[in-house]
Short mmCIF file of C-alpha atoms and ligand atoms in Angstrom, two decimals:
data_model
loop_
_atom_site.label_atom_id
_atom_site.label_comp_id
_atom_site.label_asym_id
_atom_site.label_seq_id
_atom_site.Cartn_x
_atom_site.Cartn_y
_atom_site.Cartn_z
CA UNK A 251 0.00 0.00 0.00
CA UNK A 252 1.37 3.43 -0.86
CA UNK A 253 1.63 6.28 1.65
CA UNK A 254 -1.24 8.05 -0.13
CA UNK A 255 -3.68 5.20 0.16
CA UNK A 256 -2.88 4.95 3.84
CA UNK A 257 -3.48 8.70 4.23
CA UNK A 258 -6.84 8.44 2.40
CA UNK A 259 -8.12 5.74 4.67
CA UNK A 260 -6.88 7.69 7.68
CA UNK A 261 -8.91 10.71 6.63
CA UNK A 262 -12.08 8.65 6.50
CA UNK A 263 -11.75 7.71 10.10
CA UNK A 264 -10.28 10.86 11.62
CA UNK A 265 -13.48 12.02 13.33
CA UNK A 266 -14.22 8.59 14.66
CA UNK A 267 -10.74 8.38 16.16
CA UNK A 268 -11.01 11.84 17.72
CA UNK A 269 -14.27 10.89 19.40
CA UNK A 270 -12.70 7.71 20.73
CA UNK A 271 -9.67 9.62 22.02
CA UNK A 272 -11.88 12.03 23.93
CA UNK A 273 -13.83 9.20 25.50
CA UNK A 274 -10.77 7.31 26.64
CA UNK A 275 -8.68 10.41 27.42
CA UNK A 276 -9.15 10.73 31.18
CA UNK A 277 -8.80 7.15 32.30
CA UNK A 278 -5.37 6.78 30.72
CA UNK A 279 -3.69 10.01 31.87
CA UNK A 280 0.11 9.88 32.09
CA UNK A 281 0.31 6.18 31.29
CA UNK A 282 2.32 4.74 28.47
CA UNK A 283 3.15 1.29 27.22
CA UNK A 284 5.36 -0.10 24.51
CA UNK A 285 4.60 -3.04 22.24
CA UNK A 286 6.07 -4.77 19.25
CA UNK A 287 3.19 -5.28 16.83
CA UNK A 288 3.21 -7.60 13.84
CA UNK A 289 0.93 -7.82 10.81
CA UNK A 290 1.17 -9.56 7.48
CA UNK A 291 3.52 -8.10 4.92
CA UNK A 292 2.02 -4.97 3.29
CA UNK A 293 -0.76 -4.70 5.89
CA UNK A 294 1.13 -3.14 8.81
CA UNK A 295 -0.41 0.27 8.04
CA UNK A 296 -3.88 -1.22 8.55
CA UNK A 297 -2.82 -2.82 11.83
CA UNK A 298 -1.58 0.62 12.82
CA UNK A 299 -4.92 2.09 11.77
CA UNK A 300 -6.72 -0.44 14.00
CA UNK A 301 -4.60 0.75 16.93
CA UNK A 302 -5.25 4.38 16.07
CA UNK A 303 -8.99 3.76 16.07
CA UNK A 304 -8.65 2.25 19.55
CA UNK A 305 -6.18 4.63 21.15
CA UNK A 306 -6.26 7.84 19.13
CA UNK A 307 -2.64 8.83 18.98
CA UNK A 308 -0.18 6.06 18.23
CA UNK A 309 3.54 6.67 17.89
CA UNK A 310 5.27 3.98 15.95
CA UNK A 311 8.49 3.15 14.18
CA UNK A 312 9.31 0.33 11.84
CA UNK A 313 11.48 -2.47 13.18
CA UNK A 314 11.24 -4.75 10.21
CA UNK A 315 10.20 -3.67 6.80
CA UNK A 316 6.45 -3.92 6.10
CA UNK A 317 5.53 -6.13 9.04
CA UNK A 318 6.91 -5.32 12.49
CA UNK A 319 6.32 -2.05 14.32
CA UNK A 320 7.44 -0.66 17.65
CA UNK A 321 4.37 1.09 19.01
CA UNK A 322 3.97 3.45 21.94
CA UNK A 323 0.44 3.64 23.37
CA UNK A 324 -0.91 6.25 25.76
CA UNK A 325 -2.44 3.74 28.20
CA UNK A 326 -1.06 1.19 30.64
CA UNK A 327 0.08 -2.15 29.32
CA UNK A 328 -2.85 -3.95 31.01
CA UNK A 329 -5.39 -1.61 29.51
CA UNK A 330 -3.78 -1.81 26.08
CA UNK A 331 -3.84 -5.62 26.13
CA UNK A 332 -7.47 -5.69 27.24
CA UNK A 333 -8.64 -3.16 24.66
CA UNK A 334 -6.74 -4.84 21.84
CA UNK A 335 -8.01 -8.31 22.73
CA UNK A 336 -11.62 -7.06 23.08
CA UNK A 337 -11.49 -5.31 19.70
CA UNK A 338 -10.56 -8.52 17.87
CA UNK A 339 -8.37 -6.78 15.29
CA UNK A 340 -8.39 -8.04 11.72
CA UNK A 341 -4.91 -7.03 10.60
CA UNK A 342 -2.98 -6.87 13.85
CA UNK A 343 -1.68 -10.41 14.13
CA UNK A 344 0.52 -10.39 17.18
CA UNK A 345 1.59 -8.12 20.03
CA UNK A 346 4.37 -8.53 22.54
CA UNK A 347 5.01 -6.21 25.46
CA UNK A 348 8.31 -4.34 25.67
CA UNK A 349 9.21 -4.14 29.34
CA UNK A 350 12.94 -3.91 28.73
CA UNK A 351 14.78 -1.98 26.06
CA UNK A 352 18.53 -1.55 25.60
CA UNK A 353 20.51 -0.01 22.75
CA UNK A 354 23.91 -1.27 21.63
CA UNK A 355 25.56 -3.00 18.73
CA UNK A 356 26.88 -6.20 20.20
CA UNK A 357 24.16 -8.81 19.77
CA UNK A 358 25.70 -11.08 22.43
CA UNK A 359 25.76 -8.35 25.05
CA UNK A 360 22.24 -7.22 24.20
CA UNK A 361 20.92 -10.75 24.49
CA UNK A 362 22.72 -11.16 27.82
CA UNK A 363 21.10 -8.02 29.18
CA UNK A 364 17.66 -9.09 27.98
CA UNK A 365 18.13 -12.49 29.63
CA UNK A 366 19.21 -10.81 32.88
CA UNK A 367 16.02 -8.71 32.79
CA UNK A 368 13.88 -11.82 32.23
CA UNK A 369 15.56 -13.64 35.13
CA UNK A 370 15.00 -10.67 37.42
CA UNK A 371 11.24 -10.72 36.81
CA UNK A 372 11.23 -13.91 38.95
CA UNK A 373 8.48 -15.34 36.76
CA UNK A 374 10.52 -18.28 35.48
CA UNK A 375 10.46 -20.16 38.77
CA UNK A 376 10.39 -23.90 39.33
CA UNK A 377 7.15 -25.39 38.03
CA UNK A 378 6.52 -22.58 35.51
CA UNK A 379 6.28 -23.46 31.81
CA UNK A 380 7.86 -20.83 29.58
CA UNK A 381 7.98 -20.47 25.80
CA UNK A 382 11.00 -18.58 24.55
CA UNK A 383 10.30 -16.61 21.36
CA UNK A 384 13.25 -14.87 19.76
CA UNK A 385 13.00 -12.79 16.60
CA UNK A 386 15.34 -10.43 14.82
CA UNK A 387 15.02 -7.77 12.15
CA UNK A 388 16.98 -7.71 8.94
CA UNK A 389 20.42 -6.32 9.62
CA UNK A 390 20.49 -7.45 13.26
CA UNK A 391 23.84 -8.91 14.22
CA UNK A 392 24.56 -12.29 15.69
CA UNK A 393 23.59 -15.69 14.37
CA UNK A 394 20.37 -16.95 12.87
CA UNK A 395 17.23 -17.08 14.99
CA UNK A 396 17.59 -20.76 16.04
CA UNK A 397 21.11 -20.10 17.34
CA UNK A 398 20.00 -16.91 19.11
CA UNK A 399 17.21 -18.87 20.73
CA UNK A 400 19.61 -21.58 21.91
CA UNK A 401 21.89 -18.91 23.24
CA UNK A 402 19.07 -17.16 25.11
CA UNK A 403 17.92 -20.46 26.57
CA UNK A 404 21.47 -21.11 27.76
CA UNK A 405 21.54 -17.68 29.40
CA UNK A 406 18.23 -18.45 31.15
CA UNK A 407 19.24 -21.94 32.23
CA UNK A 408 19.73 -20.83 35.83
CA UNK A 409 15.98 -20.17 36.05
CA UNK A 410 14.12 -23.29 37.00
CA UNK A 411 11.23 -22.97 34.56
CA UNK A 412 10.59 -25.69 32.03
CA UNK A 413 11.04 -24.42 28.45
CA UNK A 414 8.18 -25.56 26.23
CA UNK A 415 6.85 -24.78 22.77
CA UNK A 416 3.12 -25.11 23.57
CA UNK A 417 0.79 -24.64 26.55
CA UNK A 418 3.16 -22.23 28.25
CA UNK A 419 2.30 -20.21 31.36
CA UNK A 420 4.54 -17.40 30.17
CA UNK A 421 5.94 -16.26 26.87
CA UNK A 422 9.37 -14.68 26.94
CA UNK A 423 9.69 -12.44 23.88
CA UNK A 424 13.04 -11.12 22.74
CA UNK A 425 13.41 -9.01 19.60
CA UNK A 426 16.84 -8.04 18.33
CA UNK A 427 17.57 -5.25 15.83
CA UNK A 428 20.88 -3.92 14.51
CA UNK A 429 21.14 -1.52 17.43
CA UNK A 430 18.76 -2.58 20.18
CA UNK A 431 17.07 -5.41 22.02
CA UNK A 432 13.49 -5.45 23.29
CA UNK A 433 12.17 -7.97 25.79
CA UNK A 434 8.99 -8.75 27.68
CA UNK A 435 7.29 -11.56 29.58
CA UNK A 436 3.55 -12.03 29.08
CA UNK A 437 0.68 -14.49 29.31
CA UNK A 438 0.13 -16.28 25.96
CA UNK A 439 -3.46 -15.03 25.72
CA UNK A 440 -2.22 -11.43 25.93
CA UNK A 441 -0.18 -11.67 22.71
CA UNK A 442 -3.18 -12.23 20.32
CA UNK A 443 -1.36 -15.37 19.16
CA UNK A 444 0.83 -17.75 21.13
CA UNK A 445 2.98 -18.36 18.04
CA UNK A 446 6.17 -16.35 17.73
CA UNK A 447 5.16 -13.19 15.83
CA UNK A 448 1.79 -14.88 15.15
CA UNK A 449 3.48 -16.93 12.43
CA UNK A 450 1.46 -20.16 12.53
CA UNK A 451 3.64 -22.83 10.94
CA UNK A 452 2.28 -26.17 9.77
CA UNK A 453 4.45 -28.93 8.43
CA UNK A 454 3.92 -29.44 4.70
CA UNK A 455 2.76 -33.02 4.16
CA UNK A 456 3.97 -35.26 1.42
CA UNK A 457 1.50 -35.09 -1.46
CA UNK A 458 -0.22 -31.97 -0.08
CA UNK A 459 -2.34 -30.55 -2.89
CA UNK A 460 -2.01 -26.85 -2.23
CA UNK A 461 -0.63 -24.35 0.24
CA UNK A 462 -4.23 -23.12 0.51
CA UNK A 463 -4.86 -26.05 2.87
CA UNK A 464 -2.89 -24.14 5.53
CA UNK A 465 -5.50 -21.34 5.40
CA UNK A 466 -8.30 -23.65 6.42
CA UNK A 467 -6.15 -25.40 9.02
CA UNK A 468 -5.26 -22.01 10.51
CA UNK A 469 -8.91 -20.86 10.39
CA UNK A 470 -9.89 -24.01 12.30
CA UNK A 471 -7.39 -23.16 15.06
CA UNK A 472 -7.86 -19.41 15.12
CA UNK A 473 -11.66 -19.58 15.26
CA UNK A 474 -11.71 -22.51 17.70
CA UNK A 475 -13.59 -24.78 15.30
CA UNK A 476 -13.62 -28.56 15.11
CA UNK A 477 -14.16 -29.33 11.44
CA UNK A 478 -14.79 -32.99 12.20
CA UNK A 479 -17.96 -31.96 14.05
CA UNK A 480 -19.65 -31.09 10.72
CA UNK A 481 -21.50 -33.57 8.56
CA UNK A 482 -21.64 -32.28 5.04
CA UNK A 483 -19.76 -29.43 3.35
CA UNK A 484 -19.89 -27.57 0.08
CA UNK A 485 -16.54 -26.19 -1.10
CA UNK A 486 -17.00 -23.40 -3.65
CA UNK A 487 -13.89 -22.75 -5.73
CA UNK A 488 -12.37 -26.04 -4.59
CA UNK A 489 -9.58 -26.75 -7.10
CA UNK A 490 -6.91 -28.01 -6.85
CA UNK A 491 -8.38 -29.38 -3.63
CA UNK A 492 -6.45 -28.40 -0.50
CA UNK A 493 -9.57 -27.43 1.47
CA UNK A 494 -11.58 -30.35 0.10
CA UNK A 495 -8.83 -32.79 1.10
CA UNK A 496 -8.77 -31.42 4.66
CA UNK A 497 -12.56 -31.71 4.97
CA UNK A 498 -12.43 -35.28 3.66
CA UNK A 499 -9.65 -36.08 6.15
CA UNK A 500 -11.91 -34.75 8.90
CA UNK A 501 -14.56 -37.26 7.84
CA UNK A 502 -17.09 -34.95 6.13
CA UNK A 503 -19.06 -35.58 2.99
CA UNK A 504 -17.84 -32.91 0.57
CA UNK A 505 -19.40 -31.40 -2.55
CA UNK A 506 -16.60 -29.62 -4.41
CA UNK A 507 -17.60 -27.04 -7.04
CA UNK A 508 -15.07 -25.68 -9.52
CA UNK A 509 -14.85 -25.45 -13.32
CA UNK A 510 -11.12 -26.17 -12.89
CA UNK A 511 -9.70 -29.65 -12.31
CA UNK A 512 -9.55 -31.19 -8.87
CA UNK A 513 -6.39 -33.14 -8.19
CA UNK A 514 -6.82 -36.73 -9.47
CA UNK A 515 -5.83 -38.18 -6.05
CA UNK A 516 -9.16 -36.91 -4.66
CA UNK A 517 -11.51 -38.16 -7.34
CA UNK A 518 -12.02 -41.69 -6.07
CA UNK A 519 -12.86 -40.62 -2.53
CA UNK A 520 -16.21 -42.13 -1.60
CA UNK A 521 -17.28 -39.03 0.37
CA UNK A 522 -16.62 -36.64 -2.52
CA UNK A 523 -19.09 -35.26 -5.02
CA UNK A 524 -17.32 -33.18 -7.66
CA UNK A 525 -19.35 -30.72 -9.71
CA UNK A 526 -17.12 -29.39 -12.46
CA UNK A 527 -19.05 -26.18 -13.05
CA UNK A 528 -19.12 -22.51 -12.33
CA UNK A 529 -20.85 -22.14 -8.93
CA UNK A 530 -23.45 -19.80 -10.48
CA UNK A 531 -24.75 -22.77 -12.52
CA UNK A 532 -25.28 -25.27 -9.71
CA UNK A 533 -28.53 -26.00 -7.88
CA UNK A 534 -28.76 -27.46 -4.37
CA UNK A 535 -31.64 -28.54 -2.16
CA UNK A 536 -32.48 -26.44 0.92
CA UNK A 537 -30.46 -27.24 4.05
CA UNK A 538 -28.23 -29.73 2.28
CA UNK A 539 -25.03 -28.67 4.06
CA UNK A 540 -24.00 -27.66 7.57
CA UNK A 541 -20.70 -26.14 6.36
CA UNK A 542 -20.07 -23.85 3.41
CA UNK A 543 -16.51 -22.89 2.51
CA UNK A 544 -15.49 -20.59 -0.30
CA UNK A 545 -11.97 -19.65 -1.36
CA UNK A 546 -12.65 -18.35 -4.85
CA UNK A 547 -10.05 -15.59 -4.94
CA UNK A 548 -12.53 -13.52 -6.91
CA UNK A 549 -14.14 -10.08 -6.92
CA UNK A 550 -15.63 -9.71 -3.40
CA UNK A 551 -18.87 -8.28 -4.75
CA UNK A 552 -19.48 -11.23 -7.08
CA UNK A 553 -18.40 -13.69 -4.40
CA UNK A 554 -20.91 -12.23 -1.92
CA UNK A 555 -23.67 -12.51 -4.52
CA UNK A 556 -22.75 -16.06 -5.44
CA UNK A 557 -22.54 -17.24 -1.81
CA UNK A 558 -25.80 -15.42 -1.08
CA UNK A 559 -27.53 -17.31 -3.90
CA UNK A 560 -26.39 -20.67 -2.50
CA UNK A 561 -27.13 -19.89 1.11
CA UNK A 562 -30.52 -21.64 1.15
CA UNK A 563 -28.49 -24.87 0.98
CA UNK A 564 -26.83 -24.13 4.35
CA UNK A 565 -28.81 -25.19 7.41
CA UNK A 566 -29.74 -22.48 9.94
CA UNK A 567 -26.98 -22.58 12.55
CA UNK A 568 -24.57 -23.80 9.86
CA UNK A 569 -21.09 -22.33 9.45
CA UNK A 570 -19.57 -20.44 6.53
CA UNK A 571 -15.84 -19.84 6.11
CA UNK A 572 -15.05 -17.47 3.29
CA UNK A 573 -11.94 -15.64 2.09
CA UNK A 574 -12.30 -12.06 0.86
CA UNK A 575 -9.81 -10.89 -1.69
CA UNK A 576 -8.61 -7.38 -0.81
CA UNK A 577 -8.39 -6.01 -4.32
CA UNK A 578 -9.93 -2.74 -3.25
CA UNK A 579 -7.83 0.32 -2.46
CA UNK A 580 -9.45 0.74 0.94
CA UNK A 581 -9.57 -2.68 2.57
CA UNK A 582 -11.28 -1.52 5.75
CA UNK A 583 -14.18 0.02 3.83
CA UNK A 584 -14.39 -3.06 1.62
CA UNK A 585 -14.50 -5.42 4.61
CA UNK A 586 -17.25 -3.33 6.22
CA UNK A 587 -19.27 -3.48 3.01
CA UNK A 588 -18.85 -7.24 2.59
CA UNK A 589 -19.79 -7.90 6.23
CA UNK A 590 -22.89 -5.73 5.88
CA UNK A 591 -23.94 -7.62 2.73
CA UNK A 592 -23.46 -11.01 4.38
CA UNK A 593 -25.40 -9.88 7.43
CA UNK A 594 -28.26 -8.89 5.12
CA UNK A 595 -28.24 -12.46 3.80
CA UNK A 596 -28.62 -13.94 7.31
CA UNK A 597 -24.94 -14.65 7.90
CA UNK A 598 -23.76 -13.40 11.28
CA UNK A 599 -20.05 -12.64 11.25
CA UNK A 600 -18.29 -14.24 14.23
CA UNK A 601 -14.73 -13.29 13.32
CA UNK A 602 -12.87 -11.54 10.55
CA UNK A 603 -9.13 -12.09 10.49
CA UNK A 604 -6.18 -11.77 8.23
CA UNK A 605 -4.61 -15.11 8.98
CA UNK A 606 -0.86 -15.65 8.73
CA UNK A 607 -1.52 -17.84 5.67
CA UNK A 608 -3.75 -15.26 4.00
CA UNK A 609 -1.95 -13.15 1.44
CA UNK A 610 -3.96 -10.29 -0.13
CA UNK A 611 -7.11 -11.44 1.62
CA UNK A 612 -8.83 -12.00 4.95
CA UNK A 613 -10.95 -14.89 6.23
CA UNK A 614 -14.50 -14.58 7.60
CA UNK A 615 -16.08 -17.06 9.99
CA UNK A 616 -19.88 -16.73 9.94
CA UNK A 617 -22.95 -18.52 11.21
CA UNK A 618 -26.28 -18.61 9.41
CA UNK A 619 -29.23 -17.59 11.53
C1 SAM B 913 -7.49 -19.99 -4.77
S1 SAM B 913 -8.21 -21.27 -5.73
C2 SAM B 913 -8.90 -22.30 -4.48
C3 SAM B 913 -7.91 -23.14 -3.75
C4 SAM B 913 -8.57 -24.19 -2.91
N1 SAM B 913 -9.22 -23.62 -1.73
C5 SAM B 913 -7.59 -25.24 -2.44
O1 SAM B 913 -7.45 -25.43 -1.22
O2 SAM B 913 -6.97 -25.90 -3.28
C6 SAM B 913 -9.60 -20.50 -6.43
C7 SAM B 913 -10.48 -21.40 -7.25
O3 SAM B 913 -11.73 -20.77 -7.42
C8 SAM B 913 -12.26 -21.19 -8.66
N2 SAM B 913 -13.36 -20.31 -9.07
C9 SAM B 913 -13.30 -19.02 -9.47
N3 SAM B 913 -14.53 -18.59 -9.78
C10 SAM B 913 -15.38 -19.61 -9.60
C11 SAM B 913 -16.80 -19.78 -9.76
N4 SAM B 913 -17.56 -18.80 -10.21
N5 SAM B 913 -17.35 -20.98 -9.47
C12 SAM B 913 -16.57 -21.98 -9.01
N6 SAM B 913 -15.23 -21.88 -8.84
C13 SAM B 913 -14.65 -20.71 -9.13
C14 SAM B 913 -11.05 -21.18 -9.57
O4 SAM B 913 -11.27 -22.00 -10.70
C15 SAM B 913 -9.95 -21.69 -8.64
O5 SAM B 913 -9.75 -23.07 -8.82
#
């Protein structure tokens, strides 16, 4: 996104932000907090806009090109975390508190000082489970991230906490740049994502049909869904078949609709019905499916219309998971428009999120009422 586009969208929301600043002005007097905020590449300005809508003035600087920002907020850390979590941001993927900051050029010394700070918090005591998340910006000295992480763990060995990669009580976040280190210790639920930088990594399986499968896997986790709890799904825009293959693995009956070819490995699956057509040409019975997924990578307006036309086939209470391509110049306005159209067609939006595996798009999780 260019500077100008960012400025245009800012202008649209200026009054809104001023009103919000006034409202929240008194309660947060004299308080400040510092966070490292991460969004998907090219969408950091929108994550920043989400923060501005929440907090009014937001001072930020770029730590890593196009995705990681150092952000100063005019409220306490606790209040910032609560407000951010309650607002369920779309573009802001991950936050980590900065409780310790030191400048310098020697990566080893900086890491040592950050580790000393973490030890002094006293939070990594015997019985505590801690996840150590180390990141660095381009140009930061020292070794690669895995080595830095090993090094930091070595420095923290004197603490008696157990170092884990999942289900931690505490996350220790260390971010190294060419001339500074930033560190903080937080509860996993306070970081928006318990993955380092919100980067949800899945192992690529042998024979995996498309990277798109990761989007649905991530949506399942992020939205707290259990795909195996559904009975029958329609997958609109299914080819080459990543989403369809995941739904089949979860035990659902799947109707895949796409004029393009599904991968041959799927075609013999007994739970698959493949309709090789444009979705605007298919007819379904009412309430045929309890899950509708659509990853058409198409004009949002046409996608909304197409999904709306097929919605009678989704049972009331059924779930829809849909990606919206952000081809528009003003993504926030576009998202608002799409959500309003879906809500007019009896789809209640539960969550809207730019997932780590989304590129120029976001994912909506909706329920039909
Ligand atoms: C991004 S791909 C989908 C990837 C898929 N989710 C996967 O996991 O492999 C988009 C697909 O939408 C299909 N598509 C586009 N417009 C369509 C329409 N009107 N009806 C059905 N499929 C459509 C395209 O043919 C293409 O195969």
